[in-house]
Amino acid sequence: MAARDMTREAALSRLDHKHACHILLYADSQAKLFGKIPVKHIVLMQMRFDGLLGFPGGLVKPSEESLEAGLSRELQEELGASVPVTMDDYVSSHLAQSPPRLILHFYSKKIKEAELLEIERAAVLNAVDHGLEVLGLTRVPLYTLRNGGGLPWFLSHSFISNSRAQLLEALRRLDLMSPQALEEAVKKAEEMRH
Ligand code: GTP
Ligand code: MN
Ligand code: MN
Ligand code: MN
Ligand code: MN
Ligand code: MN
């Protein structure tokens, strides 16, 4: 476990801490960019009100709701869709660098491509936070074009808290990209930032 990671149990025993839950929703896809580059998987993130990229989700109140119920409530607000989240979808808990006393719980959940498309529509049509706390959903490009377009440029944007690390860790763990392709994209992104 990395330095600020903690177990779910240890996290929930911190009664004086705030808790937030966010989720990576993804689906397999047969779609091809320009009719030839396989998209392979659709991974959802969002452009937040503050101009930073992050995952859907938000603050939960463990004294009033389970982490999963709180996350589902946030998803209803931010995506305008009912996405049932269970303990099976739980990934990790992490003590935020800042602000102090904030614990970040992370989840991931695979859904069907049709469900994901439905969520994208609902996010515009139904979500009470659309255009307010959430400026829009975005997909994460998982390919790298010859000029560095795709994941390297995506990773060059600014991300909230540790959501960039959450994304990279999930892409590796869920095998959504080969370790080698991921490593190359991260390296390219690093070069682009200079
Ligand atoms: P309000 O409804 O305005 O309270 O916002 P919210 O409940 O949706 O909270 P938000 O999603 O902004 O998450 C709360 C805090 O968690 C943020 O202030 C960030 O510090 C952090 N955070 C937000 N998004 C992410 C994310 O995708 N990953 C991680 N690790 N942290 C995040
Ligand atoms: Mn075109
Ligand atoms: Mn919210
Ligand atoms: Mn939120
Ligand atoms: Mn909230
Ligand atoms: Mn809100």
PDB file of C-alpha atoms and ligand atoms in Angstrom:
ATOM      1  CA  MET A   1       0.000   0.000   0.000  1.00  0.00           C
ATOM      2  CA  ALA A   2       1.213   3.508  -0.819  1.00  0.00           C
ATOM      3  CA  ALA A   3       1.943   5.930   2.008  1.00  0.00           C
ATOM      4  CA  ARG A   4      -1.472   7.557   2.376  1.00  0.00           C
ATOM      5  CA  ASP A   5      -3.541   4.488   1.560  1.00  0.00           C
ATOM      6  CA  MET A   6      -5.614   2.954   4.338  1.00  0.00           C
ATOM      7  CA  THR A   7      -8.007   0.068   4.818  1.00  0.00           C
ATOM      8  CA  ARG A   8     -11.744   0.675   4.581  1.00  0.00           C
ATOM      9  CA  GLU A   9     -12.088  -0.275   8.262  1.00  0.00           C
ATOM     10  CA  ALA A  10      -9.392   2.144   9.416  1.00  0.00           C
ATOM     11  CA  ALA A  11     -10.915   4.850   7.227  1.00  0.00           C
ATOM     12  CA  LEU A  12     -14.416   4.394   8.638  1.00  0.00           C
ATOM     13  CA  SER A  13     -13.123   4.555  12.208  1.00  0.00           C
ATOM     14  CA  ARG A  14     -12.014   8.160  11.594  1.00  0.00           C
ATOM     15  CA  LEU A  15     -15.187   9.802  12.808  1.00  0.00           C
ATOM     16  CA  ASP A  16     -13.656  13.289  12.721  1.00  0.00           C
ATOM     17  CA  HIS A  17     -12.828  12.981   9.001  1.00  0.00           C
ATOM     18  CA  LYS A  18     -14.876  13.860   5.956  1.00  0.00           C
ATOM     19  CA  HIS A  19     -15.442  11.059   3.461  1.00  0.00           C
ATOM     20  CA  ALA A  20     -15.850  11.256  -0.307  1.00  0.00           C
ATOM     21  CA  CYS A  21     -16.552   8.431  -2.759  1.00  0.00           C
ATOM     22  CA  HIS A  22     -15.841   8.514  -6.485  1.00  0.00           C
ATOM     23  CA  ILE A  23     -16.192   5.863  -9.173  1.00  0.00           C
ATOM     24  CA  LEU A  24     -14.702   4.841 -12.488  1.00  0.00           C
ATOM     25  CA  LEU A  25     -17.501   3.496 -14.693  1.00  0.00           C
ATOM     26  CA  TYR A  26     -16.411   1.611 -17.794  1.00  0.00           C
ATOM     27  CA  ALA A  27     -17.646  -0.619 -20.585  1.00  0.00           C
ATOM     28  CA  ASP A  28     -16.170  -2.671 -23.388  1.00  0.00           C
ATOM     29  CA  SER A  29     -16.703  -1.247 -26.864  1.00  0.00           C
ATOM     30  CA  GLN A  30     -16.242  -2.448 -30.425  1.00  0.00           C
ATOM     31  CA  ALA A  31     -16.199   1.123 -31.749  1.00  0.00           C
ATOM     32  CA  LYS A  32     -13.338   2.285 -33.930  1.00  0.00           C
ATOM     33  CA  LEU A  33     -11.972   5.824 -34.134  1.00  0.00           C
ATOM     34  CA  PHE A  34     -11.693   6.958 -37.784  1.00  0.00           C
ATOM     35  CA  GLY A  35     -13.049   3.503 -38.616  1.00  0.00           C
ATOM     36  CA  LYS A  36      -9.740   1.870 -37.746  1.00  0.00           C
ATOM     37  CA  ILE A  37      -8.377   2.576 -34.237  1.00  0.00           C
ATOM     38  CA  PRO A  38     -10.159   0.332 -31.713  1.00  0.00           C
ATOM     39  CA  VAL A  39     -11.553   2.304 -28.768  1.00  0.00           C
ATOM     40  CA  LYS A  40     -11.641  -1.008 -26.801  1.00  0.00           C
ATOM     41  CA  HIS A  41     -13.081   0.400 -23.580  1.00  0.00           C
ATOM     42  CA  ILE A  42     -15.108   3.449 -22.641  1.00  0.00           C
ATOM     43  CA  VAL A  43     -13.960   5.006 -19.356  1.00  0.00           C
ATOM     44  CA  LEU A  44     -15.949   7.914 -17.906  1.00  0.00           C
ATOM     45  CA  MET A  45     -14.580  10.990 -16.180  1.00  0.00           C
ATOM     46  CA  GLN A  46     -16.002  14.472 -15.841  1.00  0.00           C
ATOM     47  CA  MET A  47     -15.033  18.097 -16.230  1.00  0.00           C
ATOM     48  CA  ARG A  48     -15.763  19.619 -12.839  1.00  0.00           C
ATOM     49  CA  PHE A  49     -17.039  23.127 -12.099  1.00  0.00           C
ATOM     50  CA  ASP A  50     -13.495  24.135 -11.111  1.00  0.00           C
ATOM     51  CA  GLY A  51     -12.051  23.179 -14.512  1.00  0.00           C
ATOM     52  CA  LEU A  52     -10.344  20.058 -13.184  1.00  0.00           C
ATOM     53  CA  LEU A  53     -10.946  16.523 -14.389  1.00  0.00           C
ATOM     54  CA  GLY A  54     -12.222  14.002 -11.859  1.00  0.00           C
ATOM     55  CA  PHE A  55     -14.562  11.084 -11.385  1.00  0.00           C
ATOM     56  CA  PRO A  56     -18.278  11.297 -10.655  1.00  0.00           C
ATOM     57  CA  GLY A  57     -19.106  11.050  -6.956  1.00  0.00           C
ATOM     58  CA  GLY A  58     -18.801  13.274  -3.916  1.00  0.00           C
ATOM     59  CA  LEU A  59     -19.016  13.752  -0.187  1.00  0.00           C
ATOM     60  CA  VAL A  60     -20.907  11.132   1.788  1.00  0.00           C
ATOM     61  CA  LYS A  61     -22.057  11.119   5.422  1.00  0.00           C
ATOM     62  CA  PRO A  62     -21.097   7.766   6.978  1.00  0.00           C
ATOM     63  CA  SER A  63     -23.183   8.617  10.075  1.00  0.00           C
ATOM     64  CA  GLU A  64     -26.320   8.820   7.913  1.00  0.00           C
ATOM     65  CA  GLU A  65     -25.684   6.557   4.915  1.00  0.00           C
ATOM     66  CA  SER A  66     -23.364   3.744   3.848  1.00  0.00           C
ATOM     67  CA  LEU A  67     -20.469   4.724   1.589  1.00  0.00           C
ATOM     68  CA  GLU A  68     -22.185   2.933  -1.276  1.00  0.00           C
ATOM     69  CA  ALA A  69     -25.600   4.535  -0.696  1.00  0.00           C
ATOM     70  CA  GLY A  70     -23.930   7.944  -0.508  1.00  0.00           C
ATOM     71  CA  LEU A  71     -22.059   7.320  -3.734  1.00  0.00           C
ATOM     72  CA  SER A  72     -25.254   6.196  -5.482  1.00  0.00           C
ATOM     73  CA  ARG A  73     -26.934   9.412  -4.291  1.00  0.00           C
ATOM     74  CA  GLU A  74     -24.077  11.508  -5.699  1.00  0.00           C
ATOM     75  CA  LEU A  75     -24.308   9.614  -9.006  1.00  0.00           C
ATOM     76  CA  GLN A  76     -28.029  10.370  -9.193  1.00  0.00           C
ATOM     77  CA  GLU A  77     -27.204  14.085  -8.738  1.00  0.00           C
ATOM     78  CA  GLU A  78     -24.236  14.218 -11.105  1.00  0.00           C
ATOM     79  CA  LEU A  79     -25.253  11.669 -13.759  1.00  0.00           C
ATOM     80  CA  GLY A  80     -29.035  11.827 -13.499  1.00  0.00           C
ATOM     81  CA  ALA A  81     -29.112   8.029 -13.503  1.00  0.00           C
ATOM     82  CA  SER A  82     -29.533   5.304 -10.944  1.00  0.00           C
ATOM     83  CA  VAL A  83     -26.270   3.378 -10.673  1.00  0.00           C
ATOM     84  CA  PRO A  84     -26.415   0.812  -7.888  1.00  0.00           C
ATOM     85  CA  VAL A  85     -23.014   0.555  -6.198  1.00  0.00           C
ATOM     86  CA  THR A  86     -22.102  -2.299  -3.852  1.00  0.00           C
ATOM     87  CA  MET A  87     -19.155  -3.313  -1.680  1.00  0.00           C
ATOM     88  CA  ASP A  88     -17.998  -5.511  -4.594  1.00  0.00           C
ATOM     89  CA  ASP A  89     -17.192  -2.311  -6.496  1.00  0.00           C
ATOM     90  CA  TYR A  90     -15.000  -0.909  -3.711  1.00  0.00           C
ATOM     91  CA  VAL A  91     -11.312  -0.458  -4.613  1.00  0.00           C
ATOM     92  CA  SER A  92      -9.399   1.619  -2.058  1.00  0.00           C
ATOM     93  CA  SER A  93      -9.337   4.356   0.564  1.00  0.00           C
ATOM     94  CA  HIS A  94      -6.785   7.145   0.651  1.00  0.00           C
ATOM     95  CA  LEU A  95      -6.045  10.012   3.027  1.00  0.00           C
ATOM     96  CA  ALA A  96      -6.132  13.208   0.942  1.00  0.00           C
ATOM     97  CA  GLN A  97      -3.013  15.374   0.748  1.00  0.00           C
ATOM     98  CA  SER A  98      -5.307  18.382   1.152  1.00  0.00           C
ATOM     99  CA  PRO A  99      -7.597  19.501   2.609  1.00  0.00           C
ATOM    100  CA  PRO A 100      -6.755  17.908   5.977  1.00  0.00           C
ATOM    101  CA  ARG A 101      -9.037  15.202   7.383  1.00  0.00           C
ATOM    102  CA  LEU A 102     -10.573  14.131   4.066  1.00  0.00           C
ATOM    103  CA  ILE A 103     -10.643  10.451   3.119  1.00  0.00           C
ATOM    104  CA  LEU A 104     -11.137   9.524  -0.526  1.00  0.00           C
ATOM    105  CA  HIS A 105     -12.801   6.195  -1.285  1.00  0.00           C
ATOM    106  CA  PHE A 106     -12.541   4.857  -4.804  1.00  0.00           C
ATOM    107  CA  TYR A 107     -14.757   2.419  -6.700  1.00  0.00           C
ATOM    108  CA  SER A 108     -14.863   0.936 -10.182  1.00  0.00           C
ATOM    109  CA  LYS A 109     -17.729  -0.789 -11.958  1.00  0.00           C
ATOM    110  CA  LYS A 110     -18.083  -2.433 -15.333  1.00  0.00           C
ATOM    111  CA  ILE A 111     -21.380  -1.878 -17.111  1.00  0.00           C
ATOM    112  CA  LYS A 112     -22.750  -2.663 -20.568  1.00  0.00           C
ATOM    113  CA  GLU A 113     -21.982  -0.256 -23.393  1.00  0.00           C
ATOM    114  CA  ALA A 114     -25.718   0.433 -23.861  1.00  0.00           C
ATOM    115  CA  GLU A 115     -26.050   1.355 -20.168  1.00  0.00           C
ATOM    116  CA  LEU A 116     -23.068   3.669 -20.431  1.00  0.00           C
ATOM    117  CA  LEU A 117     -24.581   5.428 -23.453  1.00  0.00           C
ATOM    118  CA  GLU A 118     -27.804   5.787 -21.459  1.00  0.00           C
ATOM    119  CA  ILE A 119     -25.838   7.409 -18.600  1.00  0.00           C
ATOM    120  CA  GLU A 120     -24.199   9.852 -21.004  1.00  0.00           C
ATOM    121  CA  ARG A 121     -27.627  10.903 -22.248  1.00  0.00           C
ATOM    122  CA  ALA A 122     -29.093  11.111 -18.757  1.00  0.00           C
ATOM    123  CA  ALA A 123     -26.181  13.284 -17.607  1.00  0.00           C
ATOM    124  CA  VAL A 124     -27.354  15.990 -20.003  1.00  0.00           C
ATOM    125  CA  LEU A 125     -31.102  15.402 -19.810  1.00  0.00           C
ATOM    126  CA  ASN A 126     -31.688  14.541 -16.119  1.00  0.00           C
ATOM    127  CA  ALA A 127     -28.740  15.419 -13.915  1.00  0.00           C
ATOM    128  CA  VAL A 128     -29.555  18.293 -11.536  1.00  0.00           C
ATOM    129  CA  ASP A 129     -25.828  19.137 -11.414  1.00  0.00           C
ATOM    130  CA  HIS A 130     -25.431  19.348 -15.210  1.00  0.00           C
ATOM    131  CA  GLY A 131     -23.881  22.670 -16.186  1.00  0.00           C
ATOM    132  CA  LEU A 132     -23.345  23.507 -12.518  1.00  0.00           C
ATOM    133  CA  GLU A 133     -21.093  21.228 -10.442  1.00  0.00           C
ATOM    134  CA  VAL A 134     -20.529  19.078 -13.520  1.00  0.00           C
ATOM    135  CA  LEU A 135     -19.673  20.813 -16.794  1.00  0.00           C
ATOM    136  CA  GLY A 136     -19.774  17.579 -18.763  1.00  0.00           C
ATOM    137  CA  LEU A 137     -18.883  13.932 -18.886  1.00  0.00           C
ATOM    138  CA  THR A 138     -15.893  12.903 -20.921  1.00  0.00           C
ATOM    139  CA  ARG A 139     -14.455   9.631 -22.146  1.00  0.00           C
ATOM    140  CA  VAL A 140     -10.800   8.822 -21.598  1.00  0.00           C
ATOM    141  CA  PRO A 141      -8.869   8.057 -24.806  1.00  0.00           C
ATOM    142  CA  LEU A 142      -6.978   4.810 -24.231  1.00  0.00           C
ATOM    143  CA  TYR A 143      -4.915   4.902 -27.413  1.00  0.00           C
ATOM    144  CA  THR A 144      -1.794   6.829 -28.345  1.00  0.00           C
ATOM    145  CA  LEU A 145      -1.525   8.269 -31.840  1.00  0.00           C
ATOM    146  CA  ARG A 146       1.858   8.769 -33.470  1.00  0.00           C
ATOM    147  CA  ASN A 147       1.958  12.468 -32.545  1.00  0.00           C
ATOM    148  CA  GLY A 148       1.124  11.766 -28.891  1.00  0.00           C
ATOM    149  CA  GLY A 149      -2.586  12.443 -29.344  1.00  0.00           C
ATOM    150  CA  GLY A 150      -4.878  10.359 -27.145  1.00  0.00           C
ATOM    151  CA  LEU A 151      -3.977   9.291 -23.617  1.00  0.00           C
ATOM    152  CA  PRO A 152      -0.737  11.329 -23.357  1.00  0.00           C
ATOM    153  CA  TRP A 153      -2.507  14.617 -24.090  1.00  0.00           C
ATOM    154  CA  PHE A 154      -5.408  13.598 -21.840  1.00  0.00           C
ATOM    155  CA  LEU A 155      -2.987  12.975 -18.963  1.00  0.00           C
ATOM    156  CA  SER A 156      -1.455  16.412 -19.545  1.00  0.00           C
ATOM    157  CA  HIS A 157      -4.618  18.126 -18.271  1.00  0.00           C
ATOM    158  CA  SER A 158      -5.069  19.037 -14.620  1.00  0.00           C
ATOM    159  CA  PHE A 159      -6.820  16.590 -12.294  1.00  0.00           C
ATOM    160  CA  ILE A 160      -8.484  16.994  -8.886  1.00  0.00           C
ATOM    161  CA  SER A 161      -6.711  15.498  -5.891  1.00  0.00           C
ATOM    162  CA  ASN A 162      -5.307  12.029  -6.641  1.00  0.00           C
ATOM    163  CA  SER A 163      -7.793  11.218  -9.435  1.00  0.00           C
ATOM    164  CA  ARG A 164      -5.014  11.007 -12.049  1.00  0.00           C
ATOM    165  CA  ALA A 165      -3.291   8.316  -9.968  1.00  0.00           C
ATOM    166  CA  GLN A 166      -6.659   6.603  -9.435  1.00  0.00           C
ATOM    167  CA  LEU A 167      -7.155   6.525 -13.206  1.00  0.00           C
ATOM    168  CA  LEU A 168      -3.702   5.107 -13.966  1.00  0.00           C
ATOM    169  CA  GLU A 169      -3.929   2.519 -11.204  1.00  0.00           C
ATOM    170  CA  ALA A 170      -7.355   1.386 -12.428  1.00  0.00           C
ATOM    171  CA  LEU A 171      -6.308   1.127 -16.079  1.00  0.00           C
ATOM    172  CA  ARG A 172      -3.511  -1.192 -14.950  1.00  0.00           C
ATOM    173  CA  ARG A 173      -5.529  -3.229 -12.449  1.00  0.00           C
ATOM    174  CA  LEU A 174      -8.566  -3.698 -14.709  1.00  0.00           C
ATOM    175  CA  ASP A 175      -6.277  -4.557 -17.627  1.00  0.00           C
ATOM    176  CA  LEU A 176      -7.858  -1.871 -19.812  1.00  0.00           C
ATOM    177  CA  MET A 177      -4.437  -1.230 -21.367  1.00  0.00           C
ATOM    178  CA  SER A 178      -1.237  -3.214 -21.603  1.00  0.00           C
ATOM    179  CA  PRO A 179       1.316  -2.216 -18.924  1.00  0.00           C
ATOM    180  CA  GLN A 180       3.728  -1.313 -21.708  1.00  0.00           C
ATOM    181  CA  ALA A 181       1.294   0.962 -23.588  1.00  0.00           C
ATOM    182  CA  LEU A 182       0.351   2.611 -20.294  1.00  0.00           C
ATOM    183  CA  GLU A 183       3.959   3.220 -19.316  1.00  0.00           C
ATOM    184  CA  GLU A 184       4.716   4.740 -22.725  1.00  0.00           C
ATOM    185  CA  ALA A 185       1.686   7.041 -22.537  1.00  0.00           C
ATOM    186  CA  VAL A 186       2.695   8.265 -19.060  1.00  0.00           C
ATOM    187  CA  LYS A 187       6.237   8.928 -20.271  1.00  0.00           C
ATOM    188  CA  LYS A 188       4.983  10.829 -23.308  1.00  0.00           C
ATOM    189  CA  ALA A 189       2.645  12.889 -21.116  1.00  0.00           C
ATOM    190  CA  GLU A 190       5.601  13.752 -18.882  1.00  0.00           C
ATOM    191  CA  GLU A 191       7.600  15.016 -21.898  1.00  0.00           C
ATOM    192  CA  MET A 192       4.632  17.107 -23.076  1.00  0.00           C
ATOM    193  CA  ARG A 193       4.350  18.920 -19.765  1.00  0.00           C
ATOM    194  CA  HIS A 194       7.813  20.459 -20.104  1.00  0.00           C
TER     195      HIS A 194
HETATM  196  P1  GTP B   1     -20.758  19.219  -3.282  1.00  0.00           P
HETATM  197  O1  GTP B   1     -22.028  18.554  -3.647  1.00  0.00           O
HETATM  198  O2  GTP B   1     -20.576  20.582  -3.829  1.00  0.00           O
HETATM  199  O3  GTP B   1     -20.453  19.135  -1.832  1.00  0.00           O
HETATM  200  O4  GTP B   1     -19.564  18.388  -4.021  1.00  0.00           O
HETATM  201  P2  GTP B   1     -19.427  16.813  -4.032  1.00  0.00           P
HETATM  202  O5  GTP B   1     -20.147  16.251  -2.861  1.00  0.00           O
HETATM  203  O6  GTP B   1     -19.790  16.314  -5.361  1.00  0.00           O
HETATM  204  O7  GTP B   1     -17.860  16.651  -3.763  1.00  0.00           O
HETATM  205  P3  GTP B   1     -16.667  16.435  -4.773  1.00  0.00           P
HETATM  206  O8  GTP B   1     -17.024  15.481  -5.855  1.00  0.00           O
HETATM  207  O9  GTP B   1     -16.144  17.748  -5.171  1.00  0.00           O
HETATM  208  O10 GTP B   1     -15.627  15.656  -3.837  1.00  0.00           O
HETATM  209  C1  GTP B   1     -15.244  16.161  -2.565  1.00  0.00           C
HETATM  210  C2  GTP B   1     -13.732  16.305  -2.531  1.00  0.00           C
HETATM  211  O11 GTP B   1     -13.133  15.098  -2.946  1.00  0.00           O
HETATM  212  C3  GTP B   1     -13.195  17.368  -3.488  1.00  0.00           C
HETATM  213  O12 GTP B   1     -13.127  18.614  -2.892  1.00  0.00           O
HETATM  214  C4  GTP B   1     -11.821  16.847  -3.825  1.00  0.00           C
HETATM  215  O13 GTP B   1     -10.897  17.170  -2.816  1.00  0.00           O
HETATM  216  C5  GTP B   1     -12.021  15.349  -3.802  1.00  0.00           C
HETATM  217  N1  GTP B   1     -12.315  14.781  -5.144  1.00  0.00           N
HETATM  218  C6  GTP B   1     -13.219  15.186  -6.050  1.00  0.00           C
HETATM  219  N2  GTP B   1     -13.230  14.390  -7.128  1.00  0.00           N
HETATM  220  C7  GTP B   1     -12.308  13.443  -6.906  1.00  0.00           C
HETATM  221  C8  GTP B   1     -11.848  12.323  -7.646  1.00  0.00           C
HETATM  222  O14 GTP B   1     -12.274  12.011  -8.751  1.00  0.00           O
HETATM  223  N3  GTP B   1     -10.886  11.584  -7.077  1.00  0.00           N
HETATM  224  C9  GTP B   1     -10.365  11.894  -5.864  1.00  0.00           C
HETATM  225  N4  GTP B   1      -9.419  11.121  -5.373  1.00  0.00           N
HETATM  226  N5  GTP B   1     -10.766  12.932  -5.139  1.00  0.00           N
HETATM  227  C10 GTP B   1     -11.725  13.697  -5.647  1.00  0.00           C
HETATM  228 MN    MN B   2     -14.597  13.756 -37.916  1.00  0.00          MN
HETATM  229 MN    MN B   3     -21.847  16.128  -6.097  1.00  0.00          MN
HETATM  230 MN    MN B   4     -18.736  15.480  -7.074  1.00  0.00          MN
HETATM  231 MN    MN B   5     -22.381  16.479  -2.594  1.00  0.00          MN
HETATM  232 MN    MN B   6     -23.843  19.066  -4.660  1.00  0.00          MN
END
